[in-house]
Backbone as CSV, one residue per row, in Angstrom:
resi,resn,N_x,N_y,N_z,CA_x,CA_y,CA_z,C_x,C_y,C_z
1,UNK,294.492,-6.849,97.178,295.773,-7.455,97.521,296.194,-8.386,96.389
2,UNK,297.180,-8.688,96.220,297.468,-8.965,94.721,297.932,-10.555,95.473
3,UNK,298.532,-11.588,94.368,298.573,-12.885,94.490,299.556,-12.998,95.067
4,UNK,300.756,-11.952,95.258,301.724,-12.290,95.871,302.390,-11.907,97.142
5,UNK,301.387,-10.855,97.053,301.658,-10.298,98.814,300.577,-10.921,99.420
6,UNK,299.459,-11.580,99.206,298.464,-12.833,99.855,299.307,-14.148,99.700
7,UNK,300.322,-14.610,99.623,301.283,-15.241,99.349,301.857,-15.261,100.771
8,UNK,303.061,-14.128,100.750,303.733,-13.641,101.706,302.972,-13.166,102.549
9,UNK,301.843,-12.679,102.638,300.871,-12.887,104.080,301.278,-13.880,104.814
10,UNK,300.586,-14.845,103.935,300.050,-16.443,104.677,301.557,-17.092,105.169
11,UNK,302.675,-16.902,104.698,303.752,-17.409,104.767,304.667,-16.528,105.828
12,UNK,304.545,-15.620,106.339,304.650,-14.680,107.568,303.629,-15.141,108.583
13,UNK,302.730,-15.375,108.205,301.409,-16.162,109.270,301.774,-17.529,110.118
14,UNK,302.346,-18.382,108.688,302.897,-19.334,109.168,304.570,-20.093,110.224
15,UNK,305.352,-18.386,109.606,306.344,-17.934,110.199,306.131,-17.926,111.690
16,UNK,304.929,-17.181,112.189,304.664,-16.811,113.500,304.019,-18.029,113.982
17,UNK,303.438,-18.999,113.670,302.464,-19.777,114.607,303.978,-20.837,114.385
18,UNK,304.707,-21.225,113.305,305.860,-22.438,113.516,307.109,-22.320,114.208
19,UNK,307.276,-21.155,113.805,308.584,-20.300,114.098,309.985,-20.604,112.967
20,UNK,309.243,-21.105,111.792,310.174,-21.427,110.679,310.032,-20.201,109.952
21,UNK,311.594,-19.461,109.598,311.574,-18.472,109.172,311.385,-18.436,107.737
22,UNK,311.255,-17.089,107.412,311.326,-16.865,105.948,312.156,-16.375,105.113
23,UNK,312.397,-16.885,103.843,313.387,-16.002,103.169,312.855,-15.177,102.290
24,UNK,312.810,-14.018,102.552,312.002,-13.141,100.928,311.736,-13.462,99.646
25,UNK,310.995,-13.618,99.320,310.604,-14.139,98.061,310.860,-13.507,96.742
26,UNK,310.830,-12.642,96.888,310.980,-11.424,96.102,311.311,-9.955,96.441
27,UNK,311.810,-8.674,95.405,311.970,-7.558,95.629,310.639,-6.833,95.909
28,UNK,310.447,-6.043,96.959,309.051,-5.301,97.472,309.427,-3.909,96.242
29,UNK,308.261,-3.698,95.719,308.426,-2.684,94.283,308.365,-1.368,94.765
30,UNK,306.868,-1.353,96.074,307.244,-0.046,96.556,306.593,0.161,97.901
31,UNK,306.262,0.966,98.685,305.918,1.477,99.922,304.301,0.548,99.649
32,UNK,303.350,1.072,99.215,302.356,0.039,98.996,302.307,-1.074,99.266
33,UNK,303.122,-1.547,98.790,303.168,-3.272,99.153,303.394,-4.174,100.202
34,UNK,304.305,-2.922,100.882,304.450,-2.545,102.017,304.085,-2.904,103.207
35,UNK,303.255,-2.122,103.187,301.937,-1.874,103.755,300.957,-2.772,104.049
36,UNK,300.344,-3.033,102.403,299.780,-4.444,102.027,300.004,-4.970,102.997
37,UNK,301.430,-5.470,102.917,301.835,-7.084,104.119,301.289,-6.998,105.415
38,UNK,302.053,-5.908,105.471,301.525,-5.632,107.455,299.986,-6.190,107.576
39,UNK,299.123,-4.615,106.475,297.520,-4.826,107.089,297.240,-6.421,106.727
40,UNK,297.520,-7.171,105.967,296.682,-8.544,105.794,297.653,-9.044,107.081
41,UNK,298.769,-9.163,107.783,299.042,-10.122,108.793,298.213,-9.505,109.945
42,UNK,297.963,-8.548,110.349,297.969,-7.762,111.400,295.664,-8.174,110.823
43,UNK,295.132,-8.028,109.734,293.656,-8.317,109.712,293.633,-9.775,110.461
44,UNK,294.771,-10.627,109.971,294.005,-12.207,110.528,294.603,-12.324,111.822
45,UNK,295.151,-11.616,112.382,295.563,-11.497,114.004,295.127,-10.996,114.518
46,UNK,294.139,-9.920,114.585,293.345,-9.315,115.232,293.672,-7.677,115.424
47,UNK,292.841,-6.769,116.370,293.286,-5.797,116.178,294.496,-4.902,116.785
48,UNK,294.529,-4.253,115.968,296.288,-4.117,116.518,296.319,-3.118,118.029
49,UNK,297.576,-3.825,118.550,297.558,-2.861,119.940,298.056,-1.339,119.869
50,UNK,298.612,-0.651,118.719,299.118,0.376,118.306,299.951,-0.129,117.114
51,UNK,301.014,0.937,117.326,301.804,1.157,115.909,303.236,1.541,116.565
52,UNK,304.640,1.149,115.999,305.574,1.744,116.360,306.516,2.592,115.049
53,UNK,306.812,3.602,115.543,307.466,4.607,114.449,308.537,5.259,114.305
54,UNK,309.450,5.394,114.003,310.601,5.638,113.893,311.037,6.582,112.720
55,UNK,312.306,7.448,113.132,312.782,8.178,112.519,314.198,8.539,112.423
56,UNK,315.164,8.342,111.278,316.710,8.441,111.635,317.254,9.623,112.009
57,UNK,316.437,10.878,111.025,316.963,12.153,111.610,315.299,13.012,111.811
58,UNK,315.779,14.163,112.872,314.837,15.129,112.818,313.762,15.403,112.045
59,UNK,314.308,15.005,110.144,313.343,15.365,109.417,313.253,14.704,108.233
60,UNK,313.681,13.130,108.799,313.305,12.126,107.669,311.844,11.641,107.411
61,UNK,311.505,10.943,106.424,310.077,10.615,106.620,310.036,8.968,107.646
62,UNK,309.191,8.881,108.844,308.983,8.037,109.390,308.573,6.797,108.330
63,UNK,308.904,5.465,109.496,308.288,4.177,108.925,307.987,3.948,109.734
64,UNK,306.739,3.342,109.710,305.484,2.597,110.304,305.192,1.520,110.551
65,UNK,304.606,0.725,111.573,304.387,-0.900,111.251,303.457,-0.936,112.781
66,UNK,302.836,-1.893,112.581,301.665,-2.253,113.160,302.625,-2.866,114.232
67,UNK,301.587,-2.799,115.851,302.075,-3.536,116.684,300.565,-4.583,117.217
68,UNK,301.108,-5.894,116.754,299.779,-6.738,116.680,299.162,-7.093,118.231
69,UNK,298.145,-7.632,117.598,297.036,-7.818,118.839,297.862,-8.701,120.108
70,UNK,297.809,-8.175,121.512,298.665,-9.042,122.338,299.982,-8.176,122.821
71,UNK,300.478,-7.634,121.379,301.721,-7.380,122.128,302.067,-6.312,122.970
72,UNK,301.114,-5.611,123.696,301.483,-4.667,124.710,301.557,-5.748,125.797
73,UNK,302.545,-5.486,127.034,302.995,-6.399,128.040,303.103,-5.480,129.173
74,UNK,302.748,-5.353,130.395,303.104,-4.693,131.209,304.660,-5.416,131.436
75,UNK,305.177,-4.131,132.380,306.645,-4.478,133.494,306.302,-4.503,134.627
76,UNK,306.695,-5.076,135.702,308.199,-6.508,134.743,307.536,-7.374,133.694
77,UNK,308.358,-7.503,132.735,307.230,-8.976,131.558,308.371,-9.980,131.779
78,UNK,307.809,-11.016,131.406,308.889,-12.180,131.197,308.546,-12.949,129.565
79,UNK,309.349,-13.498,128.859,309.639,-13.876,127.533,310.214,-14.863,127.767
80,UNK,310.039,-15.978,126.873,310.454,-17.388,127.086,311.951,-16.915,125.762
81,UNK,313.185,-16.351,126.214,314.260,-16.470,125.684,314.471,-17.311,124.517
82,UNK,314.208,-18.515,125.161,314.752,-19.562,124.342,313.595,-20.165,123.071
83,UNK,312.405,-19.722,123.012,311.564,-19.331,122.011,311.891,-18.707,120.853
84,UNK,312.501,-17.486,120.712,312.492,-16.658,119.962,313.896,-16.907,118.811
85,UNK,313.973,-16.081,117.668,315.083,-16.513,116.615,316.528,-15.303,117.633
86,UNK,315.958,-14.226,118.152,316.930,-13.754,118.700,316.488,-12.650,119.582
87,UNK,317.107,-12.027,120.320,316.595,-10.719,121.470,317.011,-9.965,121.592
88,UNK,316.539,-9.288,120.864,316.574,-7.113,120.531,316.154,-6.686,121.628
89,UNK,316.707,-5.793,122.306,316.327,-5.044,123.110,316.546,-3.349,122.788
90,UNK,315.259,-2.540,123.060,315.499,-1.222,122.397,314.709,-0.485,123.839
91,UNK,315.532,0.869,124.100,314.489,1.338,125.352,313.891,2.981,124.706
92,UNK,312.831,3.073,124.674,312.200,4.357,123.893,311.011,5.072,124.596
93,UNK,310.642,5.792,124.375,309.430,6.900,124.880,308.426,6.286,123.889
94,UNK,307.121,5.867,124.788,305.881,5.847,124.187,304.771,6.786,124.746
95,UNK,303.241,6.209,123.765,302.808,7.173,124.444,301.443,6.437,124.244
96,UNK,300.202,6.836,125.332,299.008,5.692,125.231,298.350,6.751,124.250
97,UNK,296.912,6.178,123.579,296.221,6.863,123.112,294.938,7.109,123.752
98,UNK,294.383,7.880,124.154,293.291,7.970,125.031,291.896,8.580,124.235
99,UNK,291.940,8.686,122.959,290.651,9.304,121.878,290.564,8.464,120.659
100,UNK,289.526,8.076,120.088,289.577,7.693,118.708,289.374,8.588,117.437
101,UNK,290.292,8.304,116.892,289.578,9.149,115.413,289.436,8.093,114.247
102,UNK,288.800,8.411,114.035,287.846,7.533,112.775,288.905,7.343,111.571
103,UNK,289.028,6.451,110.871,289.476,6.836,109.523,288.893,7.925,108.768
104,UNK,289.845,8.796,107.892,288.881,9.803,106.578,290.530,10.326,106.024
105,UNK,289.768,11.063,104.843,291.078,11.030,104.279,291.540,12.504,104.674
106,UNK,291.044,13.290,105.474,291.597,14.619,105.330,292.935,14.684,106.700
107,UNK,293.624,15.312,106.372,295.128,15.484,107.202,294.326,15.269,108.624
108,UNK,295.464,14.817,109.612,294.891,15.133,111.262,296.380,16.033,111.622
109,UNK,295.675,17.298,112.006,296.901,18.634,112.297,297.305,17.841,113.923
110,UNK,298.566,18.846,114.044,299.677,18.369,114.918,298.244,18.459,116.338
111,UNK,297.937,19.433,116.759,297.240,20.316,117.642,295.838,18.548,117.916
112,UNK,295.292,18.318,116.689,294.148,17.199,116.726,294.766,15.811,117.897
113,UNK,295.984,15.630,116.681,296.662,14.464,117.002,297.381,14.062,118.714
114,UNK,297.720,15.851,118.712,298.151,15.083,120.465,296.975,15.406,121.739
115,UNK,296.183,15.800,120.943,294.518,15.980,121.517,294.179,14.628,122.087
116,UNK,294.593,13.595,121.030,294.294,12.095,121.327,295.236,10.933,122.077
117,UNK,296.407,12.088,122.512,297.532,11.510,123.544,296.932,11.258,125.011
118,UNK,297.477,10.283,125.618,297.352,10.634,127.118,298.954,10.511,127.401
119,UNK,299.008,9.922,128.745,300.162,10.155,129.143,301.257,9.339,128.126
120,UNK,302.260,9.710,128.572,303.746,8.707,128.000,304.513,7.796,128.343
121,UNK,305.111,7.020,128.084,305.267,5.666,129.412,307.193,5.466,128.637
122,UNK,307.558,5.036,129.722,309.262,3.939,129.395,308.247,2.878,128.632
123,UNK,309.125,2.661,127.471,308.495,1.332,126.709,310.074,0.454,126.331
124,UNK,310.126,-0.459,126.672,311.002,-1.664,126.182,310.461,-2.088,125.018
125,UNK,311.148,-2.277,123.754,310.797,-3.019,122.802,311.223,-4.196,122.481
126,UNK,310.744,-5.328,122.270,311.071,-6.698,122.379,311.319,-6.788,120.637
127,UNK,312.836,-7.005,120.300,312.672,-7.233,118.768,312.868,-9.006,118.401
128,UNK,312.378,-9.398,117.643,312.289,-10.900,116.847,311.978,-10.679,115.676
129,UNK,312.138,-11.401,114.838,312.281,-11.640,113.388,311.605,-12.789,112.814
130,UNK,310.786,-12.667,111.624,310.128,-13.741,110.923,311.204,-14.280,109.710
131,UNK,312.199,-13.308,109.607,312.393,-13.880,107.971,314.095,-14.272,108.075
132,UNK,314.427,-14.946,107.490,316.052,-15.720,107.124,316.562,-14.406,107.328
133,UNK,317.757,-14.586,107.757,319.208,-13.917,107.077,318.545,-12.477,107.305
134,UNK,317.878,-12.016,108.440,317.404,-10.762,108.525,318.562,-9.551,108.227
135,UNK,319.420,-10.042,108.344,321.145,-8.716,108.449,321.408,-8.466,106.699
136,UNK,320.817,-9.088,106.029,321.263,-9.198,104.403,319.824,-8.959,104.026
137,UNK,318.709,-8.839,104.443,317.226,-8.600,104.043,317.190,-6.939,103.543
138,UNK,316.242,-6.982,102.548,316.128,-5.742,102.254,315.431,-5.116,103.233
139,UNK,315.757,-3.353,103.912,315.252,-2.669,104.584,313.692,-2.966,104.595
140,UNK,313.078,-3.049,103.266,311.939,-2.679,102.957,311.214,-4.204,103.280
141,UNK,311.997,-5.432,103.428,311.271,-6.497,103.986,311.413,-6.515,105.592
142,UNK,312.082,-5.791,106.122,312.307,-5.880,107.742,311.030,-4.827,107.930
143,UNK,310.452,-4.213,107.353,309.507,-3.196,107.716,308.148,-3.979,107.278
144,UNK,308.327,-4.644,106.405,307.392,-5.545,105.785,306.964,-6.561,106.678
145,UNK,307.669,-6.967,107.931,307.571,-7.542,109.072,307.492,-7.095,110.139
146,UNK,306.583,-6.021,110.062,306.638,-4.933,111.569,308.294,-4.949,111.959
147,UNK,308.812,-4.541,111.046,310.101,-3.413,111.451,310.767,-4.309,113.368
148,UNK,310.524,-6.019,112.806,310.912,-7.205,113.552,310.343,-6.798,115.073
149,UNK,309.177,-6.256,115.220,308.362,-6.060,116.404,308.005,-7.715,117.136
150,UNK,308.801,-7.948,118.534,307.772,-9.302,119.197,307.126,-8.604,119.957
151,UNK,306.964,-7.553,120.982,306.488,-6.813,122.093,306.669,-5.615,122.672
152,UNK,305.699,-4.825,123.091,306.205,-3.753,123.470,305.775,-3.693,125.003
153,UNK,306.790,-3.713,125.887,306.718,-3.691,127.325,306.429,-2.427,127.895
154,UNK,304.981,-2.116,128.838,305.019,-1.107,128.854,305.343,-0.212,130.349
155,UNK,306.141,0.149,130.797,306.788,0.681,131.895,306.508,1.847,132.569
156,UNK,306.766,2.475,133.220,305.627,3.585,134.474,305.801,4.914,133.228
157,UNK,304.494,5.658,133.742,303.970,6.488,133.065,305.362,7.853,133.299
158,UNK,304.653,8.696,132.653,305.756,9.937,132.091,304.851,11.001,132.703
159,UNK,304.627,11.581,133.368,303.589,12.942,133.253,304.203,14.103,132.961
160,UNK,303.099,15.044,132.707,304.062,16.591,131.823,304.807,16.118,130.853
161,UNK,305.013,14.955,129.863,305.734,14.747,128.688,305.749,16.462,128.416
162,UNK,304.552,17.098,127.541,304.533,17.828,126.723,305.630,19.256,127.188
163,UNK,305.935,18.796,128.559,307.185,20.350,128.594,308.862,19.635,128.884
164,UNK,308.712,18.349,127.854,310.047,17.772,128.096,311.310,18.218,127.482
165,UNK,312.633,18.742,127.830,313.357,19.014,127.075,314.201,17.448,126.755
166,UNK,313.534,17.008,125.192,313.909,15.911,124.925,315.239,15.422,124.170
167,UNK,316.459,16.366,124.369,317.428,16.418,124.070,317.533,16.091,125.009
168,UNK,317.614,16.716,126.051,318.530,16.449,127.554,318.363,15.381,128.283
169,UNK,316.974,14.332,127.662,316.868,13.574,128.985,318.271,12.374,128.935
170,UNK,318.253,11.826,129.973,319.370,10.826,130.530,318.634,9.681,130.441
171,UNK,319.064,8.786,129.608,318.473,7.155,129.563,319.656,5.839,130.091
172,UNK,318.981,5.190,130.700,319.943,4.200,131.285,319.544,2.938,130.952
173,UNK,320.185,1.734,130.343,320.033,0.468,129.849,320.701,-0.768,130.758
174,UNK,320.257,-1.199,131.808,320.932,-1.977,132.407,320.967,-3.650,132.202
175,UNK,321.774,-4.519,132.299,321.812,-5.506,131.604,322.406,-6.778,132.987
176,UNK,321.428,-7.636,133.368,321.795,-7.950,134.828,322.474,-7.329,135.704
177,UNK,322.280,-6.340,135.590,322.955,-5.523,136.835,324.003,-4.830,136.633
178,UNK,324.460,-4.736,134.923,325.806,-3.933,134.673,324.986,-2.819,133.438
179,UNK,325.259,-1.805,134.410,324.878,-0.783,133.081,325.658,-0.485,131.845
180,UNK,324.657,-0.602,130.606,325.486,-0.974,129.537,325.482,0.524,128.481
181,UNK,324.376,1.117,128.668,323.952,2.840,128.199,323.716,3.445,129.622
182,UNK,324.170,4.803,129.665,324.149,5.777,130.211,324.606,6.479,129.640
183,UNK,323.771,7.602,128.591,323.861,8.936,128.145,322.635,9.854,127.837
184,UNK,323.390,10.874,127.579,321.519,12.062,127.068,321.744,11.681,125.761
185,UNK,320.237,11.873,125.568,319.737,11.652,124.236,320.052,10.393,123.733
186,UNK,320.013,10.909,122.012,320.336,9.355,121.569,319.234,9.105,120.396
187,UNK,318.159,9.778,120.852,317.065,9.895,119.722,317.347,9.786,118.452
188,UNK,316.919,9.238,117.302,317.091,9.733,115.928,316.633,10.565,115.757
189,UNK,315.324,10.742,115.854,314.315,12.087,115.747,314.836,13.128,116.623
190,UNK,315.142,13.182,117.834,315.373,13.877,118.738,314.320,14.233,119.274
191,UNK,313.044,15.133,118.887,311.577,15.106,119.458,310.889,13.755,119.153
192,UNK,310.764,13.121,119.984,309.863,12.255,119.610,308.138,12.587,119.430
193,UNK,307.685,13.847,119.501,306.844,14.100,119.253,306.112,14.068,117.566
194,UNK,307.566,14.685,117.038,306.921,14.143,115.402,306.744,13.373,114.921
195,UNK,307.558,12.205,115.353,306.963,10.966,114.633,305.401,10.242,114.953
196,UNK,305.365,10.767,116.672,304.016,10.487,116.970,302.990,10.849,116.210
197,UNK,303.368,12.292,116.105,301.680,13.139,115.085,301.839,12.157,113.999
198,UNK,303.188,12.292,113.250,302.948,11.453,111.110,302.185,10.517,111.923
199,UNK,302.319,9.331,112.943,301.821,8.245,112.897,300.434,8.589,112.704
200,UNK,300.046,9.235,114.052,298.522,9.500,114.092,297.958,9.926,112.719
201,UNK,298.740,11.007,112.206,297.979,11.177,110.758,298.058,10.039,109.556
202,UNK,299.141,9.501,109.781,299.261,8.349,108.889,298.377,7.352,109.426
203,UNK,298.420,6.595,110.582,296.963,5.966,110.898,295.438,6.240,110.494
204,UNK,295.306,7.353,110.716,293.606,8.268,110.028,293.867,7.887,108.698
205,UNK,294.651,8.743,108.118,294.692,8.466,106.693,294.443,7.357,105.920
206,UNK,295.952,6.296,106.412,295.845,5.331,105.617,295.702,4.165,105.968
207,UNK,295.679,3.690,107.226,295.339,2.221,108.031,294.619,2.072,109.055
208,UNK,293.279,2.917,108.829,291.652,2.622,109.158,292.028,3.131,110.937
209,UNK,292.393,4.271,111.150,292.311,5.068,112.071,292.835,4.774,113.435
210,UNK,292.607,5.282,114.276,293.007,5.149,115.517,292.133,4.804,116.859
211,UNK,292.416,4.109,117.736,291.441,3.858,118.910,291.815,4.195,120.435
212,UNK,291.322,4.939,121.195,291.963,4.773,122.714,291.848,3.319,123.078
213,UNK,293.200,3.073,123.857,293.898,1.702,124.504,295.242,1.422,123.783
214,UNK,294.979,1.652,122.375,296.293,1.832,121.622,297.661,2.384,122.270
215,UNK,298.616,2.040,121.647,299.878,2.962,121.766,300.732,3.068,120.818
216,UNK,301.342,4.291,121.121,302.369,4.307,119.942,303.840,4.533,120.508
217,UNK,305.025,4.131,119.892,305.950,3.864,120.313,307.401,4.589,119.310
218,UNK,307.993,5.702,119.487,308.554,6.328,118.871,310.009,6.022,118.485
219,UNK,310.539,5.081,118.853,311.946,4.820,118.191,312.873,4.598,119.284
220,UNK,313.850,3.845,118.956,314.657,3.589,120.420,316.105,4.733,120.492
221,UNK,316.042,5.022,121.869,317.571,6.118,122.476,318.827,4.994,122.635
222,UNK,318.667,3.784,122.069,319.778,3.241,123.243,320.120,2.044,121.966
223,UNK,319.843,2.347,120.866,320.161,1.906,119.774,319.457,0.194,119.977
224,UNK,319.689,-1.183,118.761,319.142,-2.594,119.054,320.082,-3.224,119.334
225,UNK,320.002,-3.510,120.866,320.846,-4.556,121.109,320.444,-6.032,121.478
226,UNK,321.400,-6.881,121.369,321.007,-8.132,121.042,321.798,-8.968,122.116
227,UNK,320.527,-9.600,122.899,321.459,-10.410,124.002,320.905,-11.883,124.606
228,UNK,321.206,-13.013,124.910,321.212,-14.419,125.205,320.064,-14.635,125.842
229,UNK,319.508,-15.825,125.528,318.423,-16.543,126.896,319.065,-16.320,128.463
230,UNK,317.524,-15.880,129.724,318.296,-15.637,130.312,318.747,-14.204,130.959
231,UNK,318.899,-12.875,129.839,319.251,-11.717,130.100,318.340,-11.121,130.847
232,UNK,318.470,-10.458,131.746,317.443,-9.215,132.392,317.878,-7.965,132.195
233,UNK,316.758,-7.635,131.401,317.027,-5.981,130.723,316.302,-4.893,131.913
234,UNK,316.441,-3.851,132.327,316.202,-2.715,132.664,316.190,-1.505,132.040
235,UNK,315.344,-0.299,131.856,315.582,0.801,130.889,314.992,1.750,132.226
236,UNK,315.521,3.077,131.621,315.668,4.078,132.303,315.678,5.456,131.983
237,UNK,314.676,6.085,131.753,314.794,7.540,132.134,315.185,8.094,132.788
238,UNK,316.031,8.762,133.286,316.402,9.139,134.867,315.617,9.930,135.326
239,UNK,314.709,9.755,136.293,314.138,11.043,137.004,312.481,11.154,136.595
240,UNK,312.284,10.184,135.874,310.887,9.600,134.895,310.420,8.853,135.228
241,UNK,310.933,7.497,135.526,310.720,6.118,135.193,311.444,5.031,134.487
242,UNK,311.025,3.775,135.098,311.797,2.925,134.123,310.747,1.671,134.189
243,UNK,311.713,0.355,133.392,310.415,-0.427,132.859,311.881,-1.815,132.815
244,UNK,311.231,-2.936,132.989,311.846,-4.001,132.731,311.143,-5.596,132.094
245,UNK,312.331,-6.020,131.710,311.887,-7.294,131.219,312.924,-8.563,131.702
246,UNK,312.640,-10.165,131.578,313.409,-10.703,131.449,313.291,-11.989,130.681
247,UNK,314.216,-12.717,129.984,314.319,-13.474,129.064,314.543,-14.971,129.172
């Protein structure tokens, strides 16, 4: 780890225990460094509860970011609102991990990877931010900060995921009691299945493997929305499950 992303470690470290934000210090040079940040915040926090992953289209390459020790939450969760720099709310398909695979460097095929799935759950994602002026931050420092991960809420299970037609499903976002999304789809990826496998293989590969209890969390249908101390969020699959939080 070089002097300056052990730098911006410790100063993201300190971000989270003060709640004084950060302003980037510098331009991130490349995906590596990346990376770097996450694994040293995510080593002195302990081990991570999964990973969340995302994708804009069908067949972009995913980004990755650790979801740290703690932050899986069952529903209903509650969040102290008035804590946080601000409140993202995202509603997405996750999925638990129920096998470990070891780190090594050889590929983990699609067929391995959902070998190590169990079921799929409604997941609420709780977004917050470590660093200044997050709306003017480079992409590559919002990812550099778990891609502004505070929690991932985890909401009633999914069964039969694997024969889902995941275009069609119907997601609902309710917001004290006024529904604010109701439509199909919405996905970037549209399957959320691929981003799951890259993760899993990208986990084996390159950030010391995978464990059952974990989860992984595929991208939000209902786009980031941002709302006051106070709010009670609801999310919704129709006909699935749903999962809530409040603020």
């Amino acid at each position: 780890m070089s002097a300056d992303v052990s730098k911006v470690v410790q100063q993201l470290l300190e971000a989270r225990r003060s709640g004084l934000q950060l302003k980037p210090p510098f331009g991130l040079p490349d995906r590596a460094a990346v990376y770097a940040i996450q694994d040293g915040v995510a080593q002195a926090t302990g081990p991570v509860s999964g990973w969340k992953v995302g994708a804009r289209t069908p067949t972009a390459e995913p980004n990755p970011a650790p979801l740290l020790a703690g932050a899986l939450v069952k529903s209903p969760a509650a969040f102290d609102g008035k804590a946080m720099h601000m409140i993202g709310v995202e509603i997405e398909i996750s999925f638990h991990i129920v096998k470990n695979i070891a780190a090594r460097s050889e590929p983990v095929g699609r067929d391995e990877a959902l070998a190590a799935v169990g079921d799929a759950f409604v997941g609420l994602e709780v977004v917050d931010t470590r660093l200044a002026d997050f709306k003017s931050a480079d992409p590559e420092w919002l990812l550099a900060d778990n891609q502004m991960n505070h929690a991932l809420v985890i909401g009633e299970s999914i069964k039969g995921w694997k024969g889902l037609d995941w275009a069609g499903l119907q997601v609902k976002l309710t917001i004290d009691g006024k529904v604010e999304v109701d439509q199909k789809g919405g996905l970037g990826s549209v399957d959320p299945v691929r981003p799951l496998a890259w993760m899993i293989d990208h986990a084996v590969r390159r950030r010391g493997g995978i464990r059952a209890g974990q989860a992984i969390t595929t991208g939000s249908w209902t786009g980031l929305r941002y709302y006051p101390p106070g709010t009670r969020a609801r999310g919704e699959f129709v006909g699935l499950g749903s999962v809530e939080a409040s603020f």
